[in-house]
Coordinates of C-alpha atoms in Angstrom, one line a residue:
Chain A
M245 CA 121.4 128.7 89.0
S246 CA 122.8 125.2 88.7
N247 CA 121.1 122.6 86.5
F248 CA 120.7 120.7 89.9
S249 CA 118.9 123.5 91.7
K250 CA 117.0 124.7 88.5
A251 CA 115.8 120.9 88.6
F252 CA 114.4 121.1 92.0
S253 CA 112.6 124.4 91.8
S254 CA 110.8 123.1 88.9
T255 CA 107.1 121.9 89.6
L256 CA 108.4 118.2 88.6
G257 CA 111.5 118.8 90.9
K258 CA 109.2 119.9 94.0
K259 CA 107.1 116.9 93.6
L260 CA 110.1 114.6 93.5
I261 CA 111.2 115.8 97.0
M262 CA 107.5 115.1 98.1
G263 CA 107.7 112.0 96.5
L264 CA 111.2 110.5 98.0
T265 CA 110.1 111.9 101.5
G266 CA 106.7 110.1 101.4
L267 CA 108.0 106.9 100.3
F268 CA 110.9 107.3 103.3
L269 CA 108.1 107.7 105.7
S270 CA 106.1 104.9 104.1
L271 CA 109.2 102.9 104.5
F272 CA 109.5 104.1 108.1
L273 CA 106.0 103.1 109.1
V274 CA 106.9 99.2 108.4
V275 CA 110.1 99.5 110.9
H276 CA 108.0 101.5 113.5
L277 CA 105.0 98.7 113.2
I278 CA 107.5 96.0 113.8
G279 CA 109.2 97.3 116.5
N280 CA 105.8 98.5 118.1
L281 CA 104.5 95.1 118.0
Q282 CA 106.3 94.4 121.2
L283 CA 103.3 96.3 123.0
F284 CA 101.3 93.1 122.5
K285 CA 103.7 91.3 124.4
D286 CA 102.8 90.6 128.2
D287 CA 106.1 91.1 130.0
G288 CA 105.4 94.2 132.1
G289 CA 106.9 96.3 128.8
K290 CA 110.5 94.9 129.2
A291 CA 111.1 94.1 125.3
F292 CA 109.2 97.5 124.4
N293 CA 111.5 99.6 127.2
E294 CA 114.9 97.8 125.9
Y295 CA 113.9 98.7 122.4
S296 CA 113.1 102.3 123.2
F297 CA 116.5 102.6 124.4
F298 CA 118.1 100.7 121.7
M299 CA 116.3 103.1 119.1
T300 CA 117.1 106.2 120.7
H301 CA 120.8 105.5 121.7
F302 CA 122.2 103.2 118.6
T303 CA 123.9 105.8 116.2
P304 CA 123.4 104.4 113.0
I305 CA 119.7 104.6 113.8
K306 CA 119.8 108.1 115.5
I307 CA 121.3 109.5 112.0
V308 CA 118.5 107.8 110.1
S309 CA 116.2 109.2 112.7
Y310 CA 117.3 113.1 112.2
L311 CA 116.9 111.9 108.1
L312 CA 113.2 111.1 109.4
Y313 CA 112.5 114.6 111.3
A314 CA 113.7 116.1 108.0
S315 CA 111.4 114.3 105.9
I316 CA 108.3 114.8 108.0
I317 CA 109.1 118.5 107.9
L318 CA 110.1 118.6 104.1
H319 CA 107.0 116.7 103.0
A320 CA 104.7 119.3 105.1
V321 CA 106.8 122.3 103.9
Y322 CA 106.8 121.2 100.2
A323 CA 102.8 120.2 100.4
L324 CA 102.0 123.8 101.5
I325 CA 104.2 125.5 98.6
L326 CA 102.5 123.1 96.2
T327 CA 99.3 123.6 97.3
T328 CA 99.6 127.5 97.5
A329 CA 101.2 127.2 93.4
N330 CA 98.3 124.8 92.8
K331 CA 95.9 127.2 94.0
K332 CA 97.3 129.9 92.2
A333 CA 97.0 127.9 88.9
R334 CA 93.4 128.1 89.3
P335 CA 92.2 131.4 91.0
V336 CA 88.6 131.2 90.0
G337 CA 87.2 128.0 91.0
Y338 CA 84.3 125.8 88.8
A339 CA 80.6 126.1 90.6
V340 CA 79.9 122.7 89.5
T341 CA 82.8 119.7 90.0
K342 CA 82.2 116.3 89.4
G343 CA 85.4 115.2 91.0
E344 CA 84.1 111.6 91.8
A345 CA 83.8 111.1 88.1
N346 CA 87.3 111.2 87.4
S347 CA 89.5 110.3 90.7
T348 CA 89.8 108.6 93.9
W349 CA 88.5 110.7 97.0
S350 CA 92.0 110.1 98.4
S351 CA 93.5 111.7 95.6
R352 CA 91.5 114.9 95.9
N353 CA 91.9 115.3 99.7
M354 CA 95.7 114.5 100.4
G355 CA 96.0 117.7 102.0
I356 CA 93.5 117.4 104.3
L357 CA 94.3 114.0 105.4
G358 CA 97.8 115.3 105.5
T359 CA 96.8 118.1 107.9
I360 CA 95.1 115.4 110.1
L361 CA 98.1 113.4 110.2
L362 CA 100.5 116.3 110.9
I363 CA 98.4 117.1 113.7
F364 CA 98.7 113.5 115.0
I365 CA 102.5 113.4 114.5
V366 CA 102.7 116.7 116.6
V367 CA 100.4 115.0 119.3
H368 CA 102.2 111.7 119.3
M369 CA 105.7 112.9 119.3
S370 CA 105.2 115.5 122.1
N371 CA 103.5 112.8 124.1
F372 CA 106.0 109.7 123.7
W373 CA 109.2 111.1 121.8
A374 CA 109.5 114.4 123.6
Q375 CA 108.8 112.7 127.0
Y376 CA 111.1 109.8 126.4
H377 CA 113.9 112.2 125.6
W378 CA 113.4 115.3 128.0
G379 CA 110.5 114.1 130.3
K380 CA 110.4 113.1 133.6
L381 CA 109.5 109.3 133.0
P382 CA 109.0 106.7 135.6
Y383 CA 111.7 103.8 135.5
A384 CA 110.8 100.1 135.8
R385 CA 113.1 97.5 137.2
Y386 CA 113.1 93.9 135.8
E387 CA 114.6 91.0 137.6
M388 CA 114.7 87.7 135.8
N389 CA 115.8 84.5 137.0
L390 CA 118.5 83.3 134.6
N391 CA 117.4 79.6 135.3
D392 CA 113.7 80.6 134.2
A393 CA 113.2 82.8 131.5
T394 CA 109.3 83.4 132.1
D395 CA 110.2 84.2 136.0
V396 CA 110.4 88.3 135.9
Q397 CA 109.9 90.6 138.7
V398 CA 108.8 93.6 137.8
T399 CA 109.1 97.0 140.2
E400 CA 108.1 100.3 139.4
L401 CA 110.3 102.9 140.2
P402 CA 109.5 106.8 140.4
F403 CA 111.6 109.4 138.2
D404 CA 114.9 110.0 139.6
G405 CA 117.1 112.5 137.9
K406 CA 120.4 110.5 139.1
H407 CA 119.5 107.6 137.7
L408 CA 121.0 106.2 134.5
V409 CA 118.8 106.0 131.1
H410 CA 119.1 102.2 131.0
S411 CA 121.3 99.9 133.3
Q412 CA 121.6 96.3 133.1
Y413 CA 123.8 93.9 134.8
V414 CA 123.7 90.2 136.1
D415 CA 123.5 89.4 139.9
T416 CA 125.5 86.1 139.9
Q417 CA 125.0 85.5 143.8
K418 CA 121.2 85.8 143.2
G419 CA 121.2 84.2 139.8
T420 CA 119.3 87.1 138.1
E421 CA 119.9 89.5 135.6
V422 CA 118.5 93.1 136.3
V423 CA 117.2 95.7 133.8
V424 CA 116.4 98.9 134.8
A425 CA 114.8 101.0 132.2
K426 CA 113.2 104.4 131.2
D427 CA 109.4 102.9 131.6
L428 CA 107.5 104.6 128.3
Y429 CA 105.5 101.2 128.4
K430 CA 103.8 102.8 131.3
I431 CA 103.5 106.2 129.4
V432 CA 101.8 104.5 126.6
S433 CA 99.3 102.2 128.4
E434 CA 98.2 105.2 130.6
S435 CA 97.8 107.6 127.6
F436 CA 95.8 104.6 125.7
K437 CA 93.3 104.0 128.9
Q438 CA 91.8 107.7 128.0
W439 CA 89.2 107.4 125.6
W440 CA 89.8 110.6 123.5
Y441 CA 93.3 109.6 123.1
V442 CA 92.2 106.1 121.2
V443 CA 89.8 108.1 119.3
L444 CA 92.4 110.5 117.7
Y445 CA 94.7 107.4 117.2
V446 CA 91.7 105.3 114.9
V447 CA 90.7 108.6 113.4
S448 CA 94.5 109.5 112.5
M449 CA 95.0 105.8 111.3
I450 CA 92.0 106.1 109.0
A451 CA 93.2 108.9 107.5
M452 CA 96.6 107.5 107.2
G453 CA 95.0 104.7 105.3
F454 CA 93.2 106.8 103.0
H455 CA 96.6 109.2 102.4
L456 CA 98.8 106.2 101.6
Y457 CA 95.8 104.8 99.5
H458 CA 96.7 107.3 96.9
G459 CA 100.2 108.5 98.4
F460 CA 102.1 105.2 98.0
Q461 CA 101.5 104.5 94.3
S462 CA 101.5 108.3 93.5
G463 CA 105.0 108.6 95.2
F464 CA 106.5 105.8 92.6
Q465 CA 105.0 107.7 89.6
T466 CA 106.2 111.1 90.6
L467 CA 109.9 109.5 90.5
G468 CA 108.8 108.3 87.1
F469 CA 108.4 104.7 87.7
D470 CA 105.5 103.0 86.2
H471 CA 106.7 99.8 84.6
S472 CA 103.5 97.9 83.7
K473 CA 104.8 94.7 84.8
Y474 CA 105.5 96.0 88.6
K475 CA 102.9 98.8 88.8
P476 CA 100.4 96.0 89.6
L477 CA 102.6 95.0 92.5
I478 CA 103.0 98.5 93.6
D479 CA 99.3 99.0 93.6
F480 CA 98.6 95.8 95.7
L481 CA 101.2 96.7 98.4
G482 CA 99.7 100.2 98.2
L483 CA 96.2 99.0 99.0
W484 CA 96.9 95.8 101.1
V485 CA 99.9 96.5 103.1
F486 CA 100.0 100.5 103.6
S487 CA 96.5 101.6 103.6
I488 CA 94.7 98.1 105.1
I489 CA 97.4 96.2 107.2
I490 CA 99.7 98.8 108.6
P491 CA 97.0 101.1 109.8
A492 CA 94.9 98.5 111.1
I493 CA 97.5 97.2 113.4
F494 CA 98.6 100.4 114.6
A495 CA 94.9 101.3 115.4
A496 CA 94.6 97.8 117.1
M497 CA 97.6 99.4 119.5
P498 CA 95.5 101.9 121.5
L499 CA 92.2 99.6 121.2
Y500 CA 94.2 96.6 122.8
F501 CA 95.2 98.7 125.9
F502 CA 91.8 100.5 126.0
F503 CA 89.6 97.4 126.0
L504 CA 91.9 94.1 127.0
K505 CA 94.5 95.7 129.4
Chain B
M35 CA 63.7 118.6 75.1
N36 CA 63.6 121.7 77.3
L37 CA 66.4 122.5 79.3
T38 CA 67.7 125.3 81.6
L39 CA 71.0 126.7 81.1
K40 CA 73.0 128.3 83.5
V41 CA 75.7 129.7 81.2
W42 CA 79.0 131.6 82.2
R43 CA 79.0 135.3 80.8
Q44 CA 82.2 137.5 80.8
K45 CA 82.5 140.6 78.6
N46 CA 86.3 140.2 78.6
A47 CA 89.3 139.1 80.5
N48 CA 89.1 142.3 83.3
D49 CA 85.2 141.4 83.6
K50 CA 84.3 139.6 86.9
G51 CA 81.5 137.7 85.2
G52 CA 78.5 135.6 86.6
F53 CA 76.1 132.9 85.7
V54 CA 73.0 134.0 83.6
T55 CA 70.1 131.5 82.9
Y56 CA 68.6 130.8 79.6
K57 CA 65.8 128.5 78.5
A58 CA 66.5 126.2 75.9
D59 CA 63.0 125.1 74.6
S60 CA 62.2 122.3 71.6
I61 CA 65.9 121.0 71.2
S62 CA 66.0 117.8 69.4
Q63 CA 68.1 114.8 71.1
D64 CA 69.9 114.5 67.9
M65 CA 71.5 117.7 68.1
S66 CA 74.8 118.3 69.0
F67 CA 75.6 120.4 72.1
L68 CA 77.1 123.2 70.3
E69 CA 74.1 122.8 67.6
M70 CA 72.0 123.3 70.9
L71 CA 73.9 126.4 71.8
D72 CA 73.5 127.7 68.4
V73 CA 69.9 127.6 68.7
V74 CA 69.7 129.4 71.6
N75 CA 72.4 131.8 70.2
E76 CA 69.8 132.2 67.3
G77 CA 67.2 133.3 69.9
L78 CA 69.2 135.9 71.5
T79 CA 70.1 137.4 68.0
K80 CA 66.9 137.7 67.0
K81 CA 66.1 139.7 70.7
G82 CA 68.7 142.0 69.9
E83 CA 70.7 140.1 72.8
D84 CA 74.6 139.7 72.5
P85 CA 75.0 135.8 71.7
I86 CA 77.1 133.4 74.0
H87 CA 80.5 133.3 72.9
F88 CA 82.3 129.7 72.9
D89 CA 85.0 128.0 70.5
H90 CA 84.4 125.7 67.8
D91 CA 85.9 124.7 64.4
C92 CA 85.6 121.3 62.7
R93 CA 82.9 119.9 64.7
E94 CA 84.4 116.5 64.0
G95 CA 86.1 116.1 67.3
I96 CA 89.5 116.3 66.0
C97 CA 90.6 120.1 66.1
G98 CA 90.5 120.3 69.7
M99 CA 89.1 123.8 69.1
C100 CA 85.8 123.2 71.0
S101 CA 85.9 123.2 74.9
L102 CA 83.0 123.7 77.7
Y103 CA 83.0 122.6 81.4
I104 CA 79.3 120.8 81.3
N105 CA 77.9 119.7 84.6
G106 CA 81.3 119.6 86.4
R107 CA 83.2 117.7 83.5
P108 CA 85.1 118.9 80.5
H109 CA 83.4 118.0 77.2
G110 CA 80.5 116.8 79.4
P111 CA 79.5 113.4 80.8
K112 CA 80.5 111.2 78.2
R113 CA 84.0 109.4 77.5
A114 CA 86.6 110.0 74.7
I115 CA 84.7 112.6 73.2
T116 CA 84.7 116.2 72.4
T117 CA 82.0 118.6 73.2
C118 CA 80.7 118.8 69.6
Q119 CA 80.5 115.0 69.6
L120 CA 78.5 114.9 72.6
H121 CA 74.5 114.6 71.8
M122 CA 71.6 116.1 73.3
R123 CA 70.5 112.6 74.3
S124 CA 73.0 112.1 76.9
F125 CA 70.7 114.8 78.8
K126 CA 67.2 114.3 80.5
D127 CA 64.4 116.1 79.5
G128 CA 64.0 119.3 82.2
E129 CA 67.5 119.0 83.4
T130 CA 69.4 122.1 84.3
I131 CA 72.9 122.2 82.6
T132 CA 75.9 124.6 83.9
I133 CA 78.4 125.3 81.4
E134 CA 81.4 127.1 82.4
P135 CA 84.7 128.0 80.8
W136 CA 88.1 126.0 81.3
R137 CA 89.6 127.5 84.6
A138 CA 93.4 128.2 84.7
T139 CA 95.4 131.3 85.1
A140 CA 97.3 130.2 82.0
F141 CA 93.9 130.0 80.3
P142 CA 92.7 133.8 80.6
V143 CA 88.6 134.1 79.7
I144 CA 88.6 135.7 76.3
K145 CA 84.7 136.3 76.4
D146 CA 82.0 134.2 77.8
L147 CA 83.2 130.5 77.4
A148 CA 86.0 131.0 75.0
V149 CA 89.6 131.1 76.9
D150 CA 92.9 132.0 75.5
R151 CA 95.0 128.3 75.1
S152 CA 98.1 130.0 73.5
A153 CA 100.1 129.0 76.6
F154 CA 100.2 125.4 75.0
D155 CA 101.3 126.9 71.6
R156 CA 104.2 128.8 73.3
I157 CA 104.8 125.3 75.1
Q158 CA 104.9 123.9 72.1
Q159 CA 107.4 126.3 70.4
A160 CA 109.7 126.1 73.4
G161 CA 110.6 122.5 72.0
G162 CA 107.9 120.5 70.5
Y163 CA 109.3 120.0 67.3
V164 CA 112.2 118.1 65.4
S165 CA 114.7 120.0 63.7
V166 CA 115.4 118.6 60.4
N167 CA 117.1 119.8 56.9
T168 CA 114.9 119.4 53.8
G169 CA 115.9 117.2 51.2
G170 CA 115.0 114.0 49.4
I171 CA 112.4 111.7 50.5
P172 CA 113.6 109.1 52.5
D173 CA 112.9 105.7 51.7
A174 CA 109.9 104.6 54.1
N175 CA 111.8 101.4 55.8
E176 CA 115.0 103.3 56.2
I177 CA 114.6 103.5 59.9
P178 CA 113.0 100.5 61.9
I179 CA 110.6 101.1 64.4
P180 CA 108.9 98.1 66.4
K181 CA 105.2 98.1 66.2
T182 CA 104.6 98.8 69.8
I183 CA 106.8 101.8 69.9
A184 CA 105.4 103.3 66.9
D185 CA 101.8 102.8 68.3
E186 CA 102.5 104.0 71.4
A187 CA 104.1 107.3 69.9
F188 CA 101.1 107.7 67.7
N189 CA 98.9 107.3 70.7
S190 CA 100.7 110.1 72.2
A191 CA 100.3 112.3 69.1
T192 CA 96.5 111.7 68.8
C193 CA 96.6 115.1 71.6
I194 CA 94.6 117.8 69.9
Q195 CA 95.4 120.6 72.4
C196 CA 92.1 121.2 73.5
G197 CA 93.1 121.7 77.3
A198 CA 90.5 119.4 78.6
C199 CA 93.5 118.0 81.1
V200 CA 94.0 121.3 82.4
A201 CA 90.4 121.8 83.4
A202 CA 90.0 118.6 84.7
C203 CA 92.8 118.6 86.7
K204 CA 92.3 120.0 90.5
N205 CA 95.5 121.6 90.3
A206 CA 95.3 123.1 86.7
S207 CA 98.3 121.2 86.0
A208 CA 99.4 120.7 82.1
S209 CA 101.2 117.7 82.5
L210 CA 99.4 115.4 80.5
F211 CA 99.5 117.7 77.1
V212 CA 103.1 118.7 77.7
S213 CA 104.2 115.0 78.4
A214 CA 102.1 113.7 75.1
K215 CA 103.6 116.5 73.1
I216 CA 107.3 115.2 74.4
S217 CA 106.5 111.6 74.3
Q218 CA 105.3 111.6 70.5
L219 CA 109.0 112.6 69.6
A220 CA 111.0 111.0 72.6
L221 CA 109.4 107.5 71.5
L222 CA 110.7 107.9 67.8
P223 CA 114.4 107.7 66.6
Q224 CA 113.7 111.4 64.8
G225 CA 113.1 113.0 68.2
Q226 CA 116.3 111.7 70.0
P227 CA 118.9 114.6 69.1
E228 CA 116.8 117.0 71.1
R229 CA 115.2 114.6 73.4
Y230 CA 117.0 116.0 76.5
R231 CA 116.8 119.5 75.4
R232 CA 113.1 119.6 74.5
V233 CA 111.9 117.8 77.9
Q234 CA 113.5 120.6 80.1
A235 CA 112.5 123.5 77.8
M236 CA 109.0 122.4 77.6
V237 CA 108.6 121.8 81.4
A238 CA 110.4 125.3 82.2
Q239 CA 107.8 126.9 79.7
M240 CA 105.0 124.8 81.2
D241 CA 105.9 126.5 84.9
A242 CA 106.5 129.8 83.7
E243 CA 103.1 129.7 82.3
G244 CA 101.5 129.2 85.6
F245 CA 100.1 125.8 85.2
G246 CA 99.8 123.6 88.9
S247 CA 101.5 120.6 89.8
C248 CA 100.8 117.0 88.7
T249 CA 99.6 115.0 91.9
N250 CA 98.7 111.8 90.1
T251 CA 95.0 112.1 90.5
G252 CA 94.4 110.4 87.2
A253 CA 91.2 112.8 86.2
C254 CA 92.8 114.2 82.9
E255 CA 93.4 110.5 81.7
I256 CA 89.9 109.8 82.4
E257 CA 88.6 113.3 80.8
C258 CA 90.8 113.3 78.0
P259 CA 88.9 112.8 74.6
K260 CA 91.5 111.2 72.9
E261 CA 92.4 108.9 75.7
I262 CA 96.0 109.8 76.4
S263 CA 97.3 107.8 79.1
L264 CA 99.0 108.9 82.3
T265 CA 102.4 107.0 81.2
N266 CA 103.2 109.7 79.4
I267 CA 103.6 111.8 82.2
N268 CA 105.8 109.5 84.0
R269 CA 107.7 109.2 80.8
M270 CA 108.1 113.1 80.9
R271 CA 109.5 112.7 84.3
R272 CA 111.9 110.2 83.7
D273 CA 113.3 112.2 80.8
Y274 CA 113.5 115.0 82.8
F275 CA 115.4 113.7 85.7
N276 CA 117.7 111.9 83.3
A277 CA 118.6 115.1 81.7
K278 CA 118.8 117.0 85.0
F279 CA 120.4 114.7 86.9
F280 CA 122.2 112.1 84.9
K281 CA 123.7 113.8 81.9
E282 CA 127.3 114.5 81.9
E283 CA 126.6 117.8 80.0
E284 CA 124.2 120.1 80.8
I285 CA 121.8 120.4 77.6
D286 CA 119.8 123.5 78.0

């Protein structure tokens, strides 16, 4: 075995994979959140649908997206491998344990929280990601007046196999710009009108908050990074940005559609 | 004080074992936890029963021999002390106290509450030393070491190998112990020649012994009687990854 593969088969190496994929997924959340803020735009979903097309068809982003899928799978698989090994390290458990005396609740329940998140990701991706790629999505036609950006006519079109995924042209005679796009916005807004879907999303985002409360700072430690100068910054970001602000804004999306749309 | 003890009794490593309840009556508040067990054992011996087997030696909190998982925490409810330094005044009269051995695959039960911690010795033997030729005594100030570094190395060196970190960890990971033993040498000039060979050998032995992996819960740091800090584990990781990924030659 080479030094490299020996490193990755050690407990430290396996945890390194967990840490690297976990931090990459955290970074992805930031990008995902910023993009999805367009759901709050009151434009019939034009910005969001254009963004969806860009994210699925721009090559550099496609490459990163494959890295993302690999990270999700690796993170889950290694979690399973490590948890199994850790259970084997203590086959006879304690009759009485006081975990709350020495560690945070999140740190002791990463597996449960992660499982909730995995279920969420499967539901989330099969409903939106898979639908966008292979589903029979309806289309939306946006006709904008070139002289007045606020004048946008939205027409909903049914699914048509002959349609292009996305088209955009300028009608100089009418003085309008026309965009025909897959209407993912409609799928999103319809999904978020179902109460159980909203509950699933909100619960999952709470789970994500707790998962990242331990996970974000733990990821850095797993890489060996705990410089006393920067550790407070990492802890601060882990608490406020990754376990409160990001999950809260994500949870606000289904709530916004359910209550305000 | 009158107490009820729920004690783990197990004849040997192959026995299944189970809890046995004992009464510990007229216990003084000033007794240490081990003295309380001595009193219980005295009673058991007089009755012709097998006394409770537990590890102890110096009873001054420095040898690392005593253990015991008391009411869900290694070395009991107090911080920064070993079981021998735990006094009965830390408990309430009439309380039920559950006493269990350290639980880990790498620490098989010898009998009752005593476990075999020789896995730690094997990790130490894998690289927890400095190879130097004997010779004349070097001058005390020959090798300058900054105070902060010397202090940090000393903090790491205070580890007494009791195994509370393994007992406290939900994954039964030995990372705190192993990293303290690596750090105490990695921080000092004398430890440099073998630094990267040492970290690889000791981590490999740690894994071979069947300890779990570290998930940074921080439980070990809180329960450690010598307050060895989590930063040692991060230092171990840096040295390990450094050795594996960034050294031109393989040092194995």
